[in-house]
mmCIF file of C-alpha atoms in Angstrom:
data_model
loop_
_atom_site.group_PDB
_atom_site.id
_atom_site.type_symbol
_atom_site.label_atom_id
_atom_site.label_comp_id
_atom_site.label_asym_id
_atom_site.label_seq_id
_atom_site.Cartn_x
_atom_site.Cartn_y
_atom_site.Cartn_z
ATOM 1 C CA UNK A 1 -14.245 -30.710 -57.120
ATOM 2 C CA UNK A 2 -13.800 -30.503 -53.184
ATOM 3 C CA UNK A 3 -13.222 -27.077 -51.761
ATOM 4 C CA UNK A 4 -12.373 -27.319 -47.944
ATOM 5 C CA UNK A 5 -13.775 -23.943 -46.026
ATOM 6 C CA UNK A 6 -13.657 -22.892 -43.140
ATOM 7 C CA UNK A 7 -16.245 -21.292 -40.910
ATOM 8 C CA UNK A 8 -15.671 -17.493 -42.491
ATOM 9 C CA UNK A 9 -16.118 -18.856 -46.081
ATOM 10 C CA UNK A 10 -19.211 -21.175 -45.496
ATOM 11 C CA UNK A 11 -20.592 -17.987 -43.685
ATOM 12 C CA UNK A 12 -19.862 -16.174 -46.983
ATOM 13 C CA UNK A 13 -21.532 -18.719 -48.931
ATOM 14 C CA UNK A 14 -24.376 -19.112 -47.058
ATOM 15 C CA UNK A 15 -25.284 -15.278 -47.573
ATOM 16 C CA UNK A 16 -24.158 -14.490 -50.851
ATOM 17 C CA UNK A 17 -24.997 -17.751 -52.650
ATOM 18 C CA UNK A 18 -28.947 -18.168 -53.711
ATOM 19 C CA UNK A 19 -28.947 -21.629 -54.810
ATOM 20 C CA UNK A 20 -27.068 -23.517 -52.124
ATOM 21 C CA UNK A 21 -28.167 -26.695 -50.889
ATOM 22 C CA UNK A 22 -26.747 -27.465 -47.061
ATOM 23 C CA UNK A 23 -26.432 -30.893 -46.165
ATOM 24 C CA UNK A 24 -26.223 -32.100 -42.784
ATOM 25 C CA UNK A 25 -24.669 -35.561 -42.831
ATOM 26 C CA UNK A 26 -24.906 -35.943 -38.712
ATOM 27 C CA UNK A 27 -27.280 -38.594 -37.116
ATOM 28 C CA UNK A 28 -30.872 -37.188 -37.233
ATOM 29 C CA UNK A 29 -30.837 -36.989 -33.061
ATOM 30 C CA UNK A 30 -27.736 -34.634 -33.745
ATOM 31 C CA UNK A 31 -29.250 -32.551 -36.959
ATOM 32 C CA UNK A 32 -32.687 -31.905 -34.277
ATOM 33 C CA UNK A 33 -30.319 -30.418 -31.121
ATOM 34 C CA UNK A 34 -28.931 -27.625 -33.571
ATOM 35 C CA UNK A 35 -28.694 -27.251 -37.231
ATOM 36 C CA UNK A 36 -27.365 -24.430 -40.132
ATOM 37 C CA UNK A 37 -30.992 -22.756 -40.867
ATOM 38 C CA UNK A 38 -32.255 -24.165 -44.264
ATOM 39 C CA UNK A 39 -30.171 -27.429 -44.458
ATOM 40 C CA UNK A 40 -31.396 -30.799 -44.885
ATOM 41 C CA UNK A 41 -30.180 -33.998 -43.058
ATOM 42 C CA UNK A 42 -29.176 -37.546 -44.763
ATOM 43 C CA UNK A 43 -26.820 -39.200 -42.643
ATOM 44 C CA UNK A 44 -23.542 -40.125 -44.339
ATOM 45 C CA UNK A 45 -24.812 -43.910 -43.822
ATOM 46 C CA UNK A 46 -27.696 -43.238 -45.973
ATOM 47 C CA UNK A 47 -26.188 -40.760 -48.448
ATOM 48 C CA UNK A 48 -25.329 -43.716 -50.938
ATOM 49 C CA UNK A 49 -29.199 -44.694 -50.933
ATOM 50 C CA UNK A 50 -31.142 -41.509 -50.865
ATOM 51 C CA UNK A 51 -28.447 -39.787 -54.133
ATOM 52 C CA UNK A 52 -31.845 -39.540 -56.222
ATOM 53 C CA UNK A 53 -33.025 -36.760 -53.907
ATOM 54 C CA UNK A 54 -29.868 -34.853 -54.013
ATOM 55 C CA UNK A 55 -30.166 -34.739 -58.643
ATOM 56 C CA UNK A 56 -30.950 -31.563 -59.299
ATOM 57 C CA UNK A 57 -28.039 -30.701 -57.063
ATOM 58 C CA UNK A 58 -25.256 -32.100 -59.346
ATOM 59 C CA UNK A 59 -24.453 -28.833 -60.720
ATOM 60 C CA UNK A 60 -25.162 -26.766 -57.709
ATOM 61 C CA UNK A 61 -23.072 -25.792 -55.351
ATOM 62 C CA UNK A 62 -23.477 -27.822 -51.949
ATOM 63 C CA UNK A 63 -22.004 -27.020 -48.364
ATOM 64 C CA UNK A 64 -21.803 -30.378 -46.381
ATOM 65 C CA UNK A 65 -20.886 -30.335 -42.895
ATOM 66 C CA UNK A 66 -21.113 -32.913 -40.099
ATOM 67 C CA UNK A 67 -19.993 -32.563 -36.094
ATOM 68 C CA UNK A 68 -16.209 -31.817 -36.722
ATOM 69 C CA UNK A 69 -15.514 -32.327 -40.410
ATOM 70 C CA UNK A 70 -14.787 -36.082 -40.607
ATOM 71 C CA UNK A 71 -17.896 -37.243 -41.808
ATOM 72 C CA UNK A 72 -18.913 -34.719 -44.246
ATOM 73 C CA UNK A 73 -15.355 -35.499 -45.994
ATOM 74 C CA UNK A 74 -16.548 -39.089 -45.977
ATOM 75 C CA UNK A 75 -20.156 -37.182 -47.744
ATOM 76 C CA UNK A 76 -18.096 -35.109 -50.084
ATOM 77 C CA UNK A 77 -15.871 -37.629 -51.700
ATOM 78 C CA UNK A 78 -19.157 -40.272 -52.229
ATOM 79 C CA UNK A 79 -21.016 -37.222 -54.031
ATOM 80 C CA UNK A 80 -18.114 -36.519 -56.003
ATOM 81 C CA UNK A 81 -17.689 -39.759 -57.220
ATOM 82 C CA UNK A 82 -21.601 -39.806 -58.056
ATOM 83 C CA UNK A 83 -20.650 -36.303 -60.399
ATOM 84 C CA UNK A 84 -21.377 -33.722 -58.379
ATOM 85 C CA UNK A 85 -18.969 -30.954 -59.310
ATOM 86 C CA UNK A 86 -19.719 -28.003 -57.009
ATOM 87 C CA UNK A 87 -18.822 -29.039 -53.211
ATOM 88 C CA UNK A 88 -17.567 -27.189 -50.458
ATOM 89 C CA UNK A 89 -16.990 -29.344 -47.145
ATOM 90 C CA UNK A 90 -17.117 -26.905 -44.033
ATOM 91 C CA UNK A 91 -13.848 -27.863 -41.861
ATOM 92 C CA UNK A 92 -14.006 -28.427 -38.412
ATOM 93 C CA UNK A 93 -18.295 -28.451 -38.683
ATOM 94 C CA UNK A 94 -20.397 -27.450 -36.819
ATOM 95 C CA UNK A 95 -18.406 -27.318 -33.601
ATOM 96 C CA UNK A 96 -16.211 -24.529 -35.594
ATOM 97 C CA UNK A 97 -19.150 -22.859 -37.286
ATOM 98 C CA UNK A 98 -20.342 -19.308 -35.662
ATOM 99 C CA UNK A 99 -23.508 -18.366 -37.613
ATOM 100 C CA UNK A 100 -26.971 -18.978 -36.831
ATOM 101 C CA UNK A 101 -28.032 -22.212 -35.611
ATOM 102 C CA UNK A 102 -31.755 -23.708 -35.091
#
């Protein structure tokens, strides 16, 4: 299942949540200008080909985000299709996001 959060929640999850993965589905030139701290970057072009890596993640709950929210839909609905159950897609991205960024 999908949840779409916005910037408070993700914020939330990020602190209170010890096993999340955060996926950056942006362009790697985008994902080195500025990032969430701790996420990972596969493109949403390469998501479909690099699923192997992301495994031990079906059951764990995964924040995606992208630039403004488009993309990391695009991300959320492949992954669910592939069976992961526990996704949260940060609205707006990380143009809306107001944590830390690296």
């Amino acid at each position: 299942m999908i949840k779409s959060i916005n910037n408070i929640s993700a914020l939330k999850l990020i602190n209170e949540v010890d096993n999340l993965l955060i996926l950056d589905v942006r362009r790697f030139s985008e994902f080195k200008s500025g990032k969430i701290p701790n996420s990972i970057n596969i493109p949403v072009d390469d998501l479909e080909f690099e699923l192997d890596e992301l495994n031990e993640f079906k059951e764990k709950p995964i924040l995606v985000y992208c630039k403004s929210g488009i993309r990391s839909t695009v991300a959320c609905t492949l992954l669910e299709e592939e069976g992961f159950s526990n996704l949260y897609n940060l609205r707006g991205g990380i143009l809306d996001y107001t944590g830390n960024i690296e």
